[in-house]
Structure formats: structure tokens, C-alpha cells
Amino acid sequence: MKKTIYIFNDGQLKRKGNTLYFESEEQKKYLPVEDVGELMVFGEVSLNKKFLEFASQKEIIIHYFSYYGYYMGSFYPREHLNSGHMILKQAEHYLDEEERIRIARQFVSGAARNIRQVLRYYNNRVGGISETLNRVDEVIMSLDDCHDISRLMAAEGNIRDRYYRVFDIITRNPDFPFEERSRRPPRNHLNTLISFGNSLMYTIVLSEIYRTHLDPRIGYLHATNFRRFSLNLDLAEIFKPIIVDRVIFSVLGKKMITVNDFEEEGEGIMMKDRARKTFVQELDAKLKTTIKHKGIGRPVSYRRIIRLELYKLEKHLIGEKFYEPFIAQW
Amino acid sequence: MFVILVYDVNVKRVVKVLKTSRKYLHWVQNSVLEGEISKANFHKLKAELRSIINDEEDSVIIYVFRSLQYSSREIMGIEKGGQDIFL
Amino acid sequence: MPDNEINVGGTLIWYYYVCKREVWLMGRQITADQDDTNVILGRFFAEQSYGREKKEIAFGHMKFDVVRKDRHGLVVAEVKKSSKHIKSAKMQLAFYLWELSQKGIKARGELLFPKEKRRELVELTDELIDNLLEAKRDILRIIYDSIPPEAEKKQICRNCAYAEFCWS
């Protein structure tokens, strides 16, 4: 698996000696182009067209984050995998309302059932979540009766609300109360962590989509119109609870990130670079951890599980096998 | 797998060997590179180097580790380069 | 998909004798995992030998490693790394021989496995032609099917770049 390189420093990215080269005030460094799959840019980095051409040729995707840590956009090199058949099927399933709902429902169901797994785990460990668990179960049961996207979205919102409301019980960290979900800007520390983690998740799924025949612009739960990418948002829903949220609980539990790692910025709260690095490092490690996969018969990393999820969606689209979302075992 | 690559080649081919190796590995210090490498890239790197070096004059040695468990890396003096996913 | 859009070539013949599911996927341009070790190396060595002008003799879209004449006529030969997929290799070569015969060129074929010091002769017999035409029809039937043939776990799956797609 090729690596993700995270750039926090300000500097220049260049093509030099047929490989990638980063130059900042403190360092000059060559990066092995054959081993880089994606770049995540947080610092003030400048680059030229020659560099982009090289990245495109090497199929390296570049994600940009703003000074505040928000996702800004990606350099998504021209599609290198193309299957007319797959694109037609993907669009066909979007245009047919019935088919679209069937897929969207699986995404919501996957997200909800993974939330349930997280809740179960913490209910066993710290208790006090069983009421929420019951509610989540009820909503999961009701998903089959949701026959339009807005009802599905509402059900999902409902689950997420209840889920977030027990974050205080899970984190047991008075410095990081949940209060309420706030975005752009997030207004407290925990919300800042959630937003940051979620944006990373969206880009990671996008990078995986790039390595399949799927078109990231056609999503099912998140409407395709107006947004540049939406399929990555759909799939990220499934993985947010078991990847992003678990990393949040872990960095807070181990006090790897504290309130001193944040600063106020206008209306919102912003992470300092040190905290971002810590978070990214933990997330990167999480994505590399492996779990046993029955079908494949050997351990696969969480990162690979995301790819497999895309393959499953492809098989659904070509009419081979109904898509069932990945549910964590614990 | 993890590899350490060291080379001692004719000055005419030093730049070529360095440039090729840098596409796959991280430069550590003069004539030494290291890094995680995939099976495919390992084959590619060796094939590229084979076409550059002169078997009569040059020497490239690659130490291969299946994992870095039971190994440690100690540095004396300054750290000049190495593998890091953060910049 | 109208008929004339699919041209059953040597590649599909090859895959037909390896895995029929692969024929369907390839026919729909659903290519295998590009990060797979064998896929990367295959691409790399193809580019390399291309650059070095590997001595190939081209007949239209067909390329042969060796072309020579003996007292019985023309012989076209292909060098293979191993005889692992000998059936595929044989049928692919037979297919090329048949294509040549369609252009009025009569030739015999030879598969060479230098590492195994082995040589296999392929002669275009009526029976072989029948098999090929049958395979060609079957390939079209597979590709026109709306869904791919079901995945079957075989020995070759272990090194196949489609494995994760099939078993996910």
C-alpha cells in the first residue's frame, strides 16, 4: 500500500530528479514517488504545473486543508480507470429512485449499526448507554419504512444526535464536553476534533474511489447535484464511527490531545499543528491495523476494508450481489 | 518489507544510482537509503539498478528485513535524512 | 452492446482458459486492482522491454518472438516464462495461427519455455479450429450476459488481482 504524506510545514513541492521534492526553511527532502499514493497539504505549500503533471502521471491525489483545518478541495488527476459499463450502472442506480433508496438505506444502516457497535462496547465498559442503544435499535428497525431520501436523512440525523449526546459518558473528559454539534466553525474542542476527523475520512475514501471504476460525483444518500464529490461522503458514514470516533476516544482517553492544543479563532475553536499531527498519526496507524476477513482469508487493513466496500458497491451496481455494508465485529 | 540500500559505484554512475534509489527509498546519508518497500517496487528498483550499474566495477548491497521487530536504530551525531510521513 | 463493438482477440482467448469471470470483467473494462504486485510488475516489464526494442515480429496486431522458415514452411514462436497457463498459451497461439490463415498465411506455432527446457508444438487442425470458434462464441455469450459468471475459488485466485473484488 502506497503511503500518505502529510505536509504541515510551509514550503515548496517540486518535481526534482524524477521524484517528489519538498523544500522548506528547515528542510530539503526527496520523497520516493513510487511509494506515495496521496499528499495531504495543511501548510502553505506552493507548487507548479510541472509538479501537477508529474502527480497526475504517477496517479497521486492531493488533498488541501485550509489554515483552519477545513477540507478545501483535491487535485483529482484524470480518471485512469474507466469502464463505461460501470459509469452507466452507477448513474442508472441514481436516476431510479427505488434503486437509489435501496443503496442509500444500506449506507444509513451501515452507519447506524457501526454506531451501535461503538455504543455496545462502551456500554459494557462504562455503562449508562443502554437507553440510547435501545433508541438506536428502534431507528435501525424503522429504516425499511423510509421510502424517500429525506426520511432516511432524518433517521440518520436522529441516530447521530443520540449518539453524540452520550459522547460525554464515553470520553469522561470534562475538558471536552460535547454540548451540541457545531460546524464551520466548530465552537468547542470536541466538535473541532470531530470535524477534523470527518474531513480526513472524506478525503481518504475519495482517494480509494480514485483507485476504482466508480465516479466520486455520483452518490446515493448525499445528492449528486451541486456538490463536486458525494460518493465519498456516503461511504464515509459507515466508517466514521469505527475509525474516526474511535481515534477521538483514544487520543482523549490517553490525554494525547488536551485543551492546550487548541486556540480560539474568531467564532470557532481551532487545533494547533501539534494536535493535528497527533491526530493524523493515530488515524494513520488505525487505518493500517488489520482485521481478519472471512472471504479473503487473510487479515486486511481498515484502509483496505474501505476499498473492499467500494468493490462490494461495484458488484451491486453491475447486478451481481446486493450490497451489505461492513459492520465492525466489536 | 524494510530495506537498507548501500552503494559504492563508479563516480560516473553515482548520480544515476542515487536518483533511481530515491524514487523508491528515503535518503539517509551519503550512499545509504532505507525505507518500507512493496514487493513490486523492490523488483522494479532492482531491475532499474541492474540496468545502470556495471557488474565489474560497482557494488550495491540491499539488506532486507521482513519486519523491523527485534531491531532498533541508533543514531550518533546528527540525523540527516530518513523516512517520515510528516513534513 | 452491438456485436461489432466487441472484438474477440488473443487476450480474451487467453483469459477464457484461465477464468471465465475475468473474461466478463475485462470485456466490460472493469480492470483488476492496479496496486496488485503482479499487475505492477507486468506493466513495468512490458514498458521496459518495449523501450529496449525487444525483437518482436509484428503481423498486424499480433506479435511473435521468433519467426522462421523450415522445410515444412513458416513457424511462429512465442517465448513464455512458465508453462503454468499452457492451455491458455496454446489456444492463444492457435488463435493467432487461425488469424494468419484467414489472411492466407499458413504457419505452424511453437511455444518455448526456456527455463523449463521445454517446447510445445501447436498445429492448426480442424479440431482446434472448431474449439477456437466455439470458444469465440462462448466468449461473446459470456460478455453479453448481463451479470458476470459467479466467482469460484480456484488455485489461481491466490495470485489474481481480481481476488479482492471477487471475495469482498
Short mmCIF file of C-alpha atoms in Angstrom, two decimals, chain C:
data_model
loop_
_atom_site.label_atom_id
_atom_site.label_comp_id
_atom_site.label_asym_id
_atom_site.label_seq_id
_atom_site.Cartn_x
_atom_site.Cartn_y
_atom_site.Cartn_z
CA MET C 1 -23.82 -3.60 -26.96
CA PRO C 2 -23.99 -4.24 -30.69
CA ASP C 3 -21.91 -7.14 -31.97
CA ASN C 4 -19.34 -5.19 -33.86
CA GLU C 5 -18.25 -3.41 -30.68
CA ILE C 6 -16.61 -6.49 -29.29
CA ASN C 7 -13.62 -7.86 -31.00
CA VAL C 8 -12.62 -11.16 -29.50
CA GLY C 9 -8.85 -11.02 -29.63
CA GLY C 10 -6.00 -13.11 -28.34
CA THR C 11 -6.18 -11.60 -24.87
CA LEU C 12 -9.74 -12.69 -24.26
CA ILE C 13 -8.92 -16.15 -25.62
CA TRP C 14 -6.14 -16.33 -23.08
CA TYR C 15 -8.41 -15.31 -20.18
CA TYR C 16 -11.14 -17.65 -21.37
CA TYR C 17 -8.98 -20.63 -20.49
CA VAL C 18 -7.88 -19.10 -17.18
CA CYS C 19 -11.11 -17.73 -15.72
CA LYS C 20 -14.43 -17.03 -17.43
CA ARG C 21 -15.35 -14.41 -14.88
CA GLU C 22 -12.26 -12.48 -15.84
CA VAL C 23 -13.45 -12.53 -19.46
CA TRP C 24 -16.67 -10.77 -18.47
CA LEU C 25 -14.87 -8.19 -16.34
CA MET C 26 -12.21 -7.50 -18.96
CA GLY C 27 -14.88 -7.31 -21.64
CA ARG C 28 -16.54 -4.53 -19.64
CA GLN C 29 -13.26 -2.72 -18.98
CA ILE C 30 -13.56 -3.44 -15.29
CA THR C 31 -9.83 -3.88 -14.88
CA ALA C 32 -8.20 -5.55 -11.91
CA ASP C 33 -6.58 -3.87 -8.92
CA GLN C 34 -3.77 -1.73 -10.26
CA ASP C 35 -1.88 -1.90 -6.95
CA ASP C 36 -1.52 -5.65 -7.24
CA THR C 37 2.12 -6.77 -7.28
CA ASN C 38 1.78 -8.83 -10.44
CA VAL C 39 -0.13 -6.10 -12.26
CA ILE C 40 2.52 -3.50 -11.40
CA LEU C 41 5.37 -5.77 -12.42
CA GLY C 42 3.64 -6.86 -15.62
CA ARG C 43 3.18 -3.24 -16.63
CA PHE C 44 6.71 -2.33 -15.66
CA PHE C 45 8.38 -5.13 -17.58
CA ALA C 46 6.16 -4.58 -20.60
CA GLU C 47 7.24 -0.93 -20.68
CA GLN C 48 10.87 -1.90 -20.17
CA SER C 49 11.07 -4.50 -22.90
CA TYR C 50 9.19 -2.10 -25.14
CA GLY C 51 11.85 0.53 -24.58
CA ARG C 52 14.64 -1.90 -25.27
CA GLU C 53 13.09 -2.88 -28.59
CA LYS C 54 12.61 -6.50 -27.74
CA LYS C 55 12.95 -8.29 -31.03
CA GLU C 56 9.39 -8.99 -31.94
CA ILE C 57 7.96 -9.53 -35.36
CA ALA C 58 4.58 -7.96 -35.87
CA PHE C 59 1.80 -9.18 -38.12
CA GLY C 60 -0.92 -6.59 -37.81
CA HIS C 61 -1.87 -6.59 -34.12
CA MET C 62 -0.09 -9.88 -33.47
CA LYS C 63 3.47 -10.03 -32.25
CA PHE C 64 5.74 -13.04 -32.24
CA ASP C 65 9.08 -13.56 -30.59
CA VAL C 66 10.53 -15.70 -33.34
CA VAL C 67 9.54 -16.22 -36.96
CA ARG C 68 11.49 -18.70 -39.05
CA LYS C 69 11.13 -20.94 -42.01
CA ASP C 70 11.89 -24.63 -42.09
CA ARG C 71 11.33 -27.21 -44.81
CA HIS C 72 7.65 -27.51 -43.92
CA GLY C 73 7.03 -23.79 -44.07
CA LEU C 74 6.64 -20.85 -41.72
CA VAL C 75 6.98 -21.25 -37.93
CA VAL C 76 5.97 -18.56 -35.46
CA ALA C 77 7.12 -18.96 -31.86
CA GLU C 78 6.37 -17.42 -28.53
CA VAL C 79 8.63 -17.48 -25.53
CA LYS C 80 6.86 -18.00 -22.21
CA LYS C 81 8.22 -17.67 -18.73
CA SER C 82 6.48 -20.77 -17.43
CA SER C 83 4.08 -23.43 -18.58
CA LYS C 84 1.66 -22.60 -15.78
CA HIS C 85 -1.05 -21.48 -18.18
CA ILE C 86 -0.08 -23.76 -21.03
CA LYS C 87 -3.65 -24.36 -22.16
CA SER C 88 -4.23 -20.60 -22.45
CA ALA C 89 -0.94 -20.09 -24.20
CA LYS C 90 -1.68 -22.90 -26.66
CA MET C 91 -5.13 -21.65 -27.53
CA GLN C 92 -3.93 -18.08 -27.87
CA LEU C 93 -1.20 -19.13 -30.27
CA ALA C 94 -3.67 -21.31 -32.16
CA PHE C 95 -5.93 -18.29 -32.40
CA TYR C 96 -3.12 -16.26 -33.98
CA LEU C 97 -2.40 -19.09 -36.39
CA TRP C 98 -6.04 -19.10 -37.35
CA GLU C 99 -6.00 -15.33 -37.87
CA LEU C 100 -2.91 -15.71 -40.06
CA SER C 101 -4.63 -18.45 -42.06
CA GLN C 102 -7.58 -16.09 -42.62
CA LYS C 103 -5.08 -13.76 -44.29
CA GLY C 104 -3.78 -16.58 -46.41
CA ILE C 105 -0.64 -17.21 -44.39
CA LYS C 106 -0.06 -20.82 -43.44
CA ALA C 107 2.09 -21.28 -40.38
CA ARG C 108 2.78 -23.62 -37.53
CA GLY C 109 3.32 -22.50 -33.97
CA GLU C 110 5.75 -23.19 -31.20
CA LEU C 111 5.64 -22.39 -27.52
CA LEU C 112 9.05 -22.14 -25.92
CA PHE C 113 9.68 -22.46 -22.21
CA PRO C 114 13.42 -21.83 -21.97
CA LYS C 115 13.52 -22.05 -18.18
CA GLU C 116 11.92 -25.48 -18.31
CA LYS C 117 13.83 -26.53 -21.43
CA ARG C 118 10.50 -27.40 -22.91
CA ARG C 119 8.95 -26.88 -26.31
CA GLU C 120 5.38 -27.37 -27.39
CA LEU C 121 4.22 -27.56 -30.98
CA VAL C 122 0.90 -26.09 -31.98
CA GLU C 123 -0.56 -27.03 -35.29
CA LEU C 124 -3.83 -25.67 -36.54
CA THR C 125 -6.03 -28.74 -37.01
CA ASP C 126 -9.70 -28.77 -37.92
CA GLU C 127 -10.46 -29.86 -34.40
CA LEU C 128 -8.52 -26.94 -32.95
CA ILE C 129 -10.31 -24.52 -35.26
CA ASP C 130 -13.64 -25.89 -34.10
CA ASN C 131 -12.58 -25.42 -30.49
CA LEU C 132 -11.49 -21.86 -31.19
CA LEU C 133 -14.70 -20.89 -32.93
CA GLU C 134 -16.64 -22.47 -30.11
CA ALA C 135 -14.55 -20.51 -27.56
CA LYS C 136 -15.13 -17.31 -29.50
CA ARG C 137 -18.89 -17.85 -29.47
CA ASP C 138 -18.77 -18.69 -25.79
CA ILE C 139 -16.74 -15.57 -25.03
CA LEU C 140 -19.37 -13.42 -26.73
CA ARG C 141 -22.09 -15.26 -24.83
CA ILE C 142 -20.28 -14.56 -21.54
CA ILE C 143 -19.74 -10.88 -22.28
CA TYR C 144 -23.31 -10.32 -23.41
CA ASP C 145 -24.63 -11.88 -20.24
CA SER C 146 -25.85 -9.06 -18.02
CA ILE C 147 -24.01 -10.34 -14.97
CA PRO C 148 -20.59 -11.96 -14.66
CA PRO C 149 -20.18 -15.72 -14.17
CA GLU C 150 -20.15 -16.48 -10.46
CA ALA C 151 -16.79 -16.45 -8.71
CA GLU C 152 -15.34 -19.85 -7.99
CA LYS C 153 -12.44 -20.28 -5.64
CA LYS C 154 -9.60 -21.87 -7.57
CA GLN C 155 -5.88 -22.23 -7.12
CA ILE C 156 -5.24 -19.27 -9.42
CA CYS C 157 -7.31 -16.93 -7.24
CA ARG C 158 -4.40 -16.77 -4.83
CA ASN C 159 -2.34 -14.67 -7.18
CA CYS C 160 -5.15 -12.96 -9.02
CA ALA C 161 -5.51 -9.18 -8.96
CA TYR C 162 -9.30 -9.61 -9.03
CA ALA C 163 -9.30 -11.70 -5.85
CA GLU C 164 -10.30 -8.84 -3.55
CA PHE C 165 -13.02 -7.79 -5.95
CA CYS C 166 -14.38 -11.34 -6.15
CA TRP C 167 -14.16 -12.19 -2.46
CA SER C 168 -15.06 -8.86 -0.84
#
